[in-house]
mmCIF file of C-alpha atoms in Angstrom:
data_model
loop_
_atom_site.group_PDB
_atom_site.id
_atom_site.type_symbol
_atom_site.label_atom_id
_atom_site.label_comp_id
_atom_site.label_asym_id
_atom_site.label_seq_id
_atom_site.Cartn_x
_atom_site.Cartn_y
_atom_site.Cartn_z
ATOM 1 C CA UNK A 1 21.110 5.716 -19.350
ATOM 2 C CA UNK A 2 20.937 1.906 -19.240
ATOM 3 C CA UNK A 3 22.436 -0.449 -16.948
ATOM 4 C CA UNK A 4 22.749 -4.329 -16.714
ATOM 5 C CA UNK A 5 22.434 -6.306 -13.518
ATOM 6 C CA UNK A 6 22.863 -9.563 -12.833
ATOM 7 C CA UNK A 7 22.569 -10.183 -9.567
ATOM 8 C CA UNK A 8 24.381 -13.825 -8.462
ATOM 9 C CA UNK A 9 27.987 -13.101 -9.045
ATOM 10 C CA UNK A 10 28.782 -16.649 -8.561
ATOM 11 C CA UNK A 11 26.504 -19.859 -8.356
ATOM 12 C CA UNK A 12 27.031 -22.991 -7.169
ATOM 13 C CA UNK A 13 24.859 -25.900 -8.782
ATOM 14 C CA UNK A 14 24.941 -29.807 -8.665
ATOM 15 C CA UNK A 15 26.264 -31.420 -12.277
ATOM 16 C CA UNK A 16 22.336 -32.073 -13.371
ATOM 17 C CA UNK A 17 20.248 -30.110 -11.516
ATOM 18 C CA UNK A 18 17.859 -26.773 -12.952
ATOM 19 C CA UNK A 19 20.147 -23.274 -12.946
ATOM 20 C CA UNK A 20 18.308 -19.701 -13.676
ATOM 21 C CA UNK A 21 20.784 -16.855 -13.643
ATOM 22 C CA UNK A 22 19.186 -14.169 -13.196
ATOM 23 C CA UNK A 23 19.536 -10.367 -14.984
ATOM 24 C CA UNK A 24 17.641 -7.579 -15.139
ATOM 25 C CA UNK A 25 18.563 -4.483 -16.279
ATOM 26 C CA UNK A 26 17.408 -0.408 -16.752
ATOM 27 C CA UNK A 27 16.070 1.848 -19.802
ATOM 28 C CA UNK A 28 14.273 3.780 -21.237
ATOM 29 C CA UNK A 29 13.608 2.624 -24.678
ATOM 30 C CA UNK A 30 13.123 -0.967 -26.275
ATOM 31 C CA UNK A 31 15.743 -2.635 -26.260
ATOM 32 C CA UNK A 32 17.356 -6.456 -27.229
ATOM 33 C CA UNK A 33 18.952 -8.983 -24.937
ATOM 34 C CA UNK A 34 21.889 -11.363 -25.188
ATOM 35 C CA UNK A 35 23.544 -14.211 -23.345
ATOM 36 C CA UNK A 36 27.107 -15.037 -24.239
ATOM 37 C CA UNK A 37 29.174 -17.253 -22.365
ATOM 38 C CA UNK A 38 32.845 -17.233 -21.762
ATOM 39 C CA UNK A 39 35.280 -20.170 -21.213
ATOM 40 C CA UNK A 40 38.748 -19.220 -19.099
ATOM 41 C CA UNK A 41 41.057 -18.135 -20.992
ATOM 42 C CA UNK A 42 38.493 -17.322 -23.845
ATOM 43 C CA UNK A 43 36.399 -15.284 -25.536
ATOM 44 C CA UNK A 44 33.055 -14.515 -25.537
ATOM 45 C CA UNK A 45 30.318 -16.929 -27.274
ATOM 46 C CA UNK A 46 26.707 -16.195 -28.274
ATOM 47 C CA UNK A 47 24.081 -18.604 -26.575
ATOM 48 C CA UNK A 48 21.153 -16.858 -27.050
ATOM 49 C CA UNK A 49 19.889 -13.110 -28.520
ATOM 50 C CA UNK A 50 16.300 -11.798 -28.397
ATOM 51 C CA UNK A 51 15.798 -8.779 -30.810
ATOM 52 C CA UNK A 52 12.176 -8.941 -31.497
ATOM 53 C CA UNK A 53 9.048 -11.639 -31.835
ATOM 54 C CA UNK A 54 8.787 -14.917 -28.962
ATOM 55 C CA UNK A 55 9.665 -13.641 -25.738
ATOM 56 C CA UNK A 56 10.676 -17.516 -24.848
ATOM 57 C CA UNK A 57 14.217 -18.151 -26.934
ATOM 58 C CA UNK A 58 15.947 -20.820 -26.796
ATOM 59 C CA UNK A 59 20.159 -21.410 -27.630
ATOM 60 C CA UNK A 60 23.010 -23.393 -27.369
ATOM 61 C CA UNK A 61 23.580 -25.850 -25.451
ATOM 62 C CA UNK A 62 20.489 -26.048 -23.936
ATOM 63 C CA UNK A 63 20.295 -22.693 -22.199
ATOM 64 C CA UNK A 64 16.493 -20.553 -22.956
ATOM 65 C CA UNK A 65 16.224 -17.320 -21.730
ATOM 66 C CA UNK A 66 12.912 -15.516 -21.409
ATOM 67 C CA UNK A 67 11.827 -11.693 -21.640
ATOM 68 C CA UNK A 68 10.209 -10.175 -19.360
ATOM 69 C CA UNK A 69 9.308 -6.686 -20.263
ATOM 70 C CA UNK A 70 7.347 -5.492 -17.457
ATOM 71 C CA UNK A 71 9.199 -6.869 -15.007
ATOM 72 C CA UNK A 72 12.430 -5.349 -17.251
ATOM 73 C CA UNK A 73 14.165 -9.371 -16.560
ATOM 74 C CA UNK A 74 15.612 -11.748 -19.518
ATOM 75 C CA UNK A 75 17.154 -14.802 -16.804
ATOM 76 C CA UNK A 76 19.111 -18.023 -18.141
ATOM 77 C CA UNK A 77 17.743 -20.698 -17.761
ATOM 78 C CA UNK A 78 19.053 -24.683 -18.524
ATOM 79 C CA UNK A 79 16.671 -27.792 -17.096
ATOM 80 C CA UNK A 80 19.693 -29.929 -16.753
ATOM 81 C CA UNK A 81 23.552 -28.476 -16.036
ATOM 82 C CA UNK A 82 26.334 -30.211 -16.586
ATOM 83 C CA UNK A 83 30.228 -30.146 -15.370
ATOM 84 C CA UNK A 84 31.341 -28.633 -19.178
ATOM 85 C CA UNK A 85 28.745 -26.038 -18.339
ATOM 86 C CA UNK A 86 30.808 -24.448 -15.340
ATOM 87 C CA UNK A 87 31.655 -21.092 -17.125
ATOM 88 C CA UNK A 88 31.684 -17.017 -16.564
ATOM 89 C CA UNK A 89 28.173 -15.878 -18.274
ATOM 90 C CA UNK A 90 27.226 -11.821 -19.684
ATOM 91 C CA UNK A 91 23.824 -10.870 -20.228
ATOM 92 C CA UNK A 92 24.259 -7.349 -22.852
ATOM 93 C CA UNK A 93 21.455 -4.757 -23.499
ATOM 94 C CA UNK A 94 21.272 -2.779 -26.787
ATOM 95 C CA UNK A 95 18.831 -0.027 -26.918
ATOM 96 C CA UNK A 96 16.854 -0.037 -30.624
ATOM 97 C CA UNK A 97 18.830 4.050 -30.789
ATOM 98 C CA UNK A 98 22.032 2.724 -29.398
ATOM 99 C CA UNK A 99 23.767 1.398 -33.114
ATOM 100 C CA UNK A 100 25.815 -2.124 -32.338
ATOM 101 C CA UNK A 101 26.557 -0.787 -28.895
ATOM 102 C CA UNK A 102 26.058 -2.919 -26.037
ATOM 103 C CA UNK A 103 25.683 -2.847 -22.148
ATOM 104 C CA UNK A 104 27.133 -5.711 -20.197
ATOM 105 C CA UNK A 105 26.515 -7.075 -16.577
ATOM 106 C CA UNK A 106 29.126 -7.612 -14.286
ATOM 107 C CA UNK A 107 28.971 -11.578 -14.614
ATOM 108 C CA UNK A 108 27.423 -14.741 -12.920
ATOM 109 C CA UNK A 109 30.577 -17.474 -12.518
ATOM 110 C CA UNK A 110 28.293 -20.584 -13.114
ATOM 111 C CA UNK A 111 30.170 -23.448 -11.337
ATOM 112 C CA UNK A 112 28.454 -27.614 -11.363
ATOM 113 C CA UNK A 113 29.543 -29.742 -9.220
ATOM 114 C CA UNK A 114 29.705 -33.148 -10.223
ATOM 115 C CA UNK B 1 36.793 -20.544 -42.287
ATOM 116 C CA UNK B 2 35.405 -17.214 -41.250
ATOM 117 C CA UNK B 3 35.710 -15.323 -37.781
ATOM 118 C CA UNK B 4 37.674 -12.627 -35.670
ATOM 119 C CA UNK B 5 41.521 -13.613 -34.469
ATOM 120 C CA UNK B 6 43.042 -11.888 -32.551
ATOM 121 C CA UNK B 7 47.268 -12.213 -31.696
ATOM 122 C CA UNK B 8 48.819 -13.346 -29.684
ATOM 123 C CA UNK B 9 47.279 -14.954 -26.961
ATOM 124 C CA UNK B 10 49.739 -13.949 -24.868
ATOM 125 C CA UNK B 11 51.613 -10.769 -24.919
ATOM 126 C CA UNK B 12 54.619 -9.374 -21.922
ATOM 127 C CA UNK B 13 55.504 -6.365 -21.751
ATOM 128 C CA UNK B 14 58.008 -4.351 -20.104
ATOM 129 C CA UNK B 15 56.993 -1.012 -17.812
ATOM 130 C CA UNK B 16 57.353 2.258 -20.262
ATOM 131 C CA UNK B 17 56.836 0.091 -23.370
ATOM 132 C CA UNK B 18 54.404 0.102 -25.900
ATOM 133 C CA UNK B 19 53.036 -2.603 -27.774
ATOM 134 C CA UNK B 20 49.655 -3.713 -30.241
ATOM 135 C CA UNK B 21 47.511 -6.414 -30.092
ATOM 136 C CA UNK B 22 46.501 -7.211 -33.769
ATOM 137 C CA UNK B 23 42.651 -7.853 -34.376
ATOM 138 C CA UNK B 24 41.454 -9.064 -37.822
ATOM 139 C CA UNK B 25 37.716 -10.586 -38.792
ATOM 140 C CA UNK B 26 36.673 -11.997 -42.097
ATOM 141 C CA UNK B 27 33.110 -11.634 -41.771
ATOM 142 C CA UNK B 28 32.345 -8.477 -43.746
ATOM 143 C CA UNK B 29 31.537 -6.679 -40.773
ATOM 144 C CA UNK B 30 31.868 -2.434 -41.096
ATOM 145 C CA UNK B 31 31.835 -1.938 -36.764
ATOM 146 C CA UNK B 32 34.816 -3.303 -34.870
ATOM 147 C CA UNK B 33 35.452 -3.095 -30.978
ATOM 148 C CA UNK B 34 38.263 -3.123 -28.588
ATOM 149 C CA UNK B 35 37.112 -3.963 -24.991
ATOM 150 C CA UNK B 36 39.358 -5.368 -22.112
ATOM 151 C CA UNK B 37 38.043 -7.459 -18.859
ATOM 152 C CA UNK B 38 39.628 -7.176 -15.589
ATOM 153 C CA UNK B 39 39.292 -10.127 -13.674
ATOM 154 C CA UNK B 40 36.192 -10.931 -12.189
ATOM 155 C CA UNK B 41 34.449 -7.890 -14.002
ATOM 156 C CA UNK B 42 32.530 -7.245 -16.539
ATOM 157 C CA UNK B 43 34.200 -5.638 -19.939
ATOM 158 C CA UNK B 44 34.601 -1.732 -20.398
ATOM 159 C CA UNK B 45 35.080 -0.311 -23.646
ATOM 160 C CA UNK B 46 37.849 0.919 -24.882
ATOM 161 C CA UNK B 47 37.708 2.038 -28.754
ATOM 162 C CA UNK B 48 35.419 1.846 -31.260
ATOM 163 C CA UNK B 49 35.374 1.772 -34.816
ATOM 164 C CA UNK B 50 31.427 1.886 -37.311
ATOM 165 C CA UNK B 51 33.744 2.097 -40.593
ATOM 166 C CA UNK B 52 36.899 2.388 -41.770
ATOM 167 C CA UNK B 53 39.166 5.559 -41.292
ATOM 168 C CA UNK B 54 36.589 6.816 -38.622
ATOM 169 C CA UNK B 55 36.972 5.429 -34.432
ATOM 170 C CA UNK B 56 35.355 7.028 -31.803
ATOM 171 C CA UNK B 57 36.892 6.567 -28.138
ATOM 172 C CA UNK B 58 34.397 4.313 -25.202
ATOM 173 C CA UNK B 59 34.761 4.477 -21.478
ATOM 174 C CA UNK B 60 38.271 4.342 -20.973
ATOM 175 C CA UNK B 61 40.660 5.388 -23.763
ATOM 176 C CA UNK B 62 43.046 6.952 -22.042
ATOM 177 C CA UNK B 63 46.413 5.309 -22.674
ATOM 178 C CA UNK B 64 45.017 3.305 -25.642
ATOM 179 C CA UNK B 65 45.654 4.404 -29.412
ATOM 180 C CA UNK B 66 43.939 2.846 -32.766
ATOM 181 C CA UNK B 67 43.530 3.148 -36.504
ATOM 182 C CA UNK B 68 40.608 1.392 -38.617
ATOM 183 C CA UNK B 69 43.020 1.730 -42.470
ATOM 184 C CA UNK B 70 41.559 -1.398 -43.869
ATOM 185 C CA UNK B 71 37.703 -2.691 -42.865
ATOM 186 C CA UNK B 72 39.191 -6.263 -41.847
ATOM 187 C CA UNK B 73 41.719 -4.810 -38.859
ATOM 188 C CA UNK B 74 40.961 -2.907 -35.893
ATOM 189 C CA UNK B 75 44.702 -2.876 -34.101
ATOM 190 C CA UNK B 76 45.299 -1.047 -30.498
ATOM 191 C CA UNK B 77 48.035 -0.076 -29.085
ATOM 192 C CA UNK B 78 48.392 0.410 -25.200
ATOM 193 C CA UNK B 79 50.946 2.896 -24.799
ATOM 194 C CA UNK B 80 53.230 3.758 -21.740
ATOM 195 C CA UNK B 81 50.843 6.315 -20.801
ATOM 196 C CA UNK B 82 48.266 3.655 -19.483
ATOM 197 C CA UNK B 83 49.109 2.962 -15.984
ATOM 198 C CA UNK B 84 47.542 -0.793 -14.760
ATOM 199 C CA UNK B 85 47.587 -2.286 -18.592
ATOM 200 C CA UNK B 86 47.203 -5.539 -17.281
ATOM 201 C CA UNK B 87 44.405 -7.452 -18.270
ATOM 202 C CA UNK B 88 42.611 -9.876 -20.831
ATOM 203 C CA UNK B 89 41.870 -7.607 -23.659
ATOM 204 C CA UNK B 90 38.805 -8.394 -26.547
ATOM 205 C CA UNK B 91 37.995 -7.370 -29.469
ATOM 206 C CA UNK B 92 34.275 -7.655 -31.028
ATOM 207 C CA UNK B 93 32.615 -7.170 -34.800
ATOM 208 C CA UNK B 94 29.528 -6.812 -35.890
ATOM 209 C CA UNK B 95 26.922 -7.353 -38.145
ATOM 210 C CA UNK B 96 24.030 -4.724 -37.679
ATOM 211 C CA UNK B 97 22.021 -6.067 -34.090
ATOM 212 C CA UNK B 98 25.182 -8.675 -33.321
ATOM 213 C CA UNK B 99 28.151 -8.751 -32.089
ATOM 214 C CA UNK B 100 30.757 -11.702 -31.879
ATOM 215 C CA UNK B 101 33.936 -11.678 -30.138
ATOM 216 C CA UNK B 102 37.681 -13.014 -31.007
ATOM 217 C CA UNK B 103 39.122 -15.552 -28.790
ATOM 218 C CA UNK B 104 41.415 -12.936 -26.889
ATOM 219 C CA UNK B 105 45.449 -11.812 -25.457
ATOM 220 C CA UNK B 106 45.898 -11.821 -22.407
ATOM 221 C CA UNK B 107 48.868 -8.898 -21.934
ATOM 222 C CA UNK B 108 50.920 -8.511 -18.378
ATOM 223 C CA UNK B 109 53.307 -6.091 -17.805
ATOM 224 C CA UNK B 110 56.275 -7.183 -16.110
#
């Protein structure tokens, strides 16, 4: 069975600094990978996804993520964060034999400080 | 304007009452999902439906019920059998490969 681990529950960072949110997964089959963002009291918004092709994926709001199959990771990065990036970020995995079913990580709270 | 709507945004329930949360989508997606989110935690799957008139239990279905009579609608009923229903409830629908989420309903038991 697959599982998703987000290693950091909270990441504090100063405005304009770079940030990396870590995501590791375990699966015995090939996977598709997603990052979602959740602002307070709102639903989840898709940031980016890896389905196939280039392992470096660019998403909205200046975020990008790199799929590393050998390390079973899909870390999210942004070179310079803004106060408005303060939110909860969720990594999710879909196995290629699981239809559209997702397994979510526990989430990482990004706190951007002025 | 396409999307997923959930209503109400906030819902208060007395103990022993059943309540129904609405989820509607106009994206023409076949599959729909209900998740529960508790503070500081990830999402847990309650029920899902891959097609009209069919649905399956997720990881935490006890105390909940659903119906899927129309492609656009997937209402969730929180019954009195659900012992701890206070949570944030998220509905999603999917095109092949990707799930999209509604804005959520916050349910509080008084």
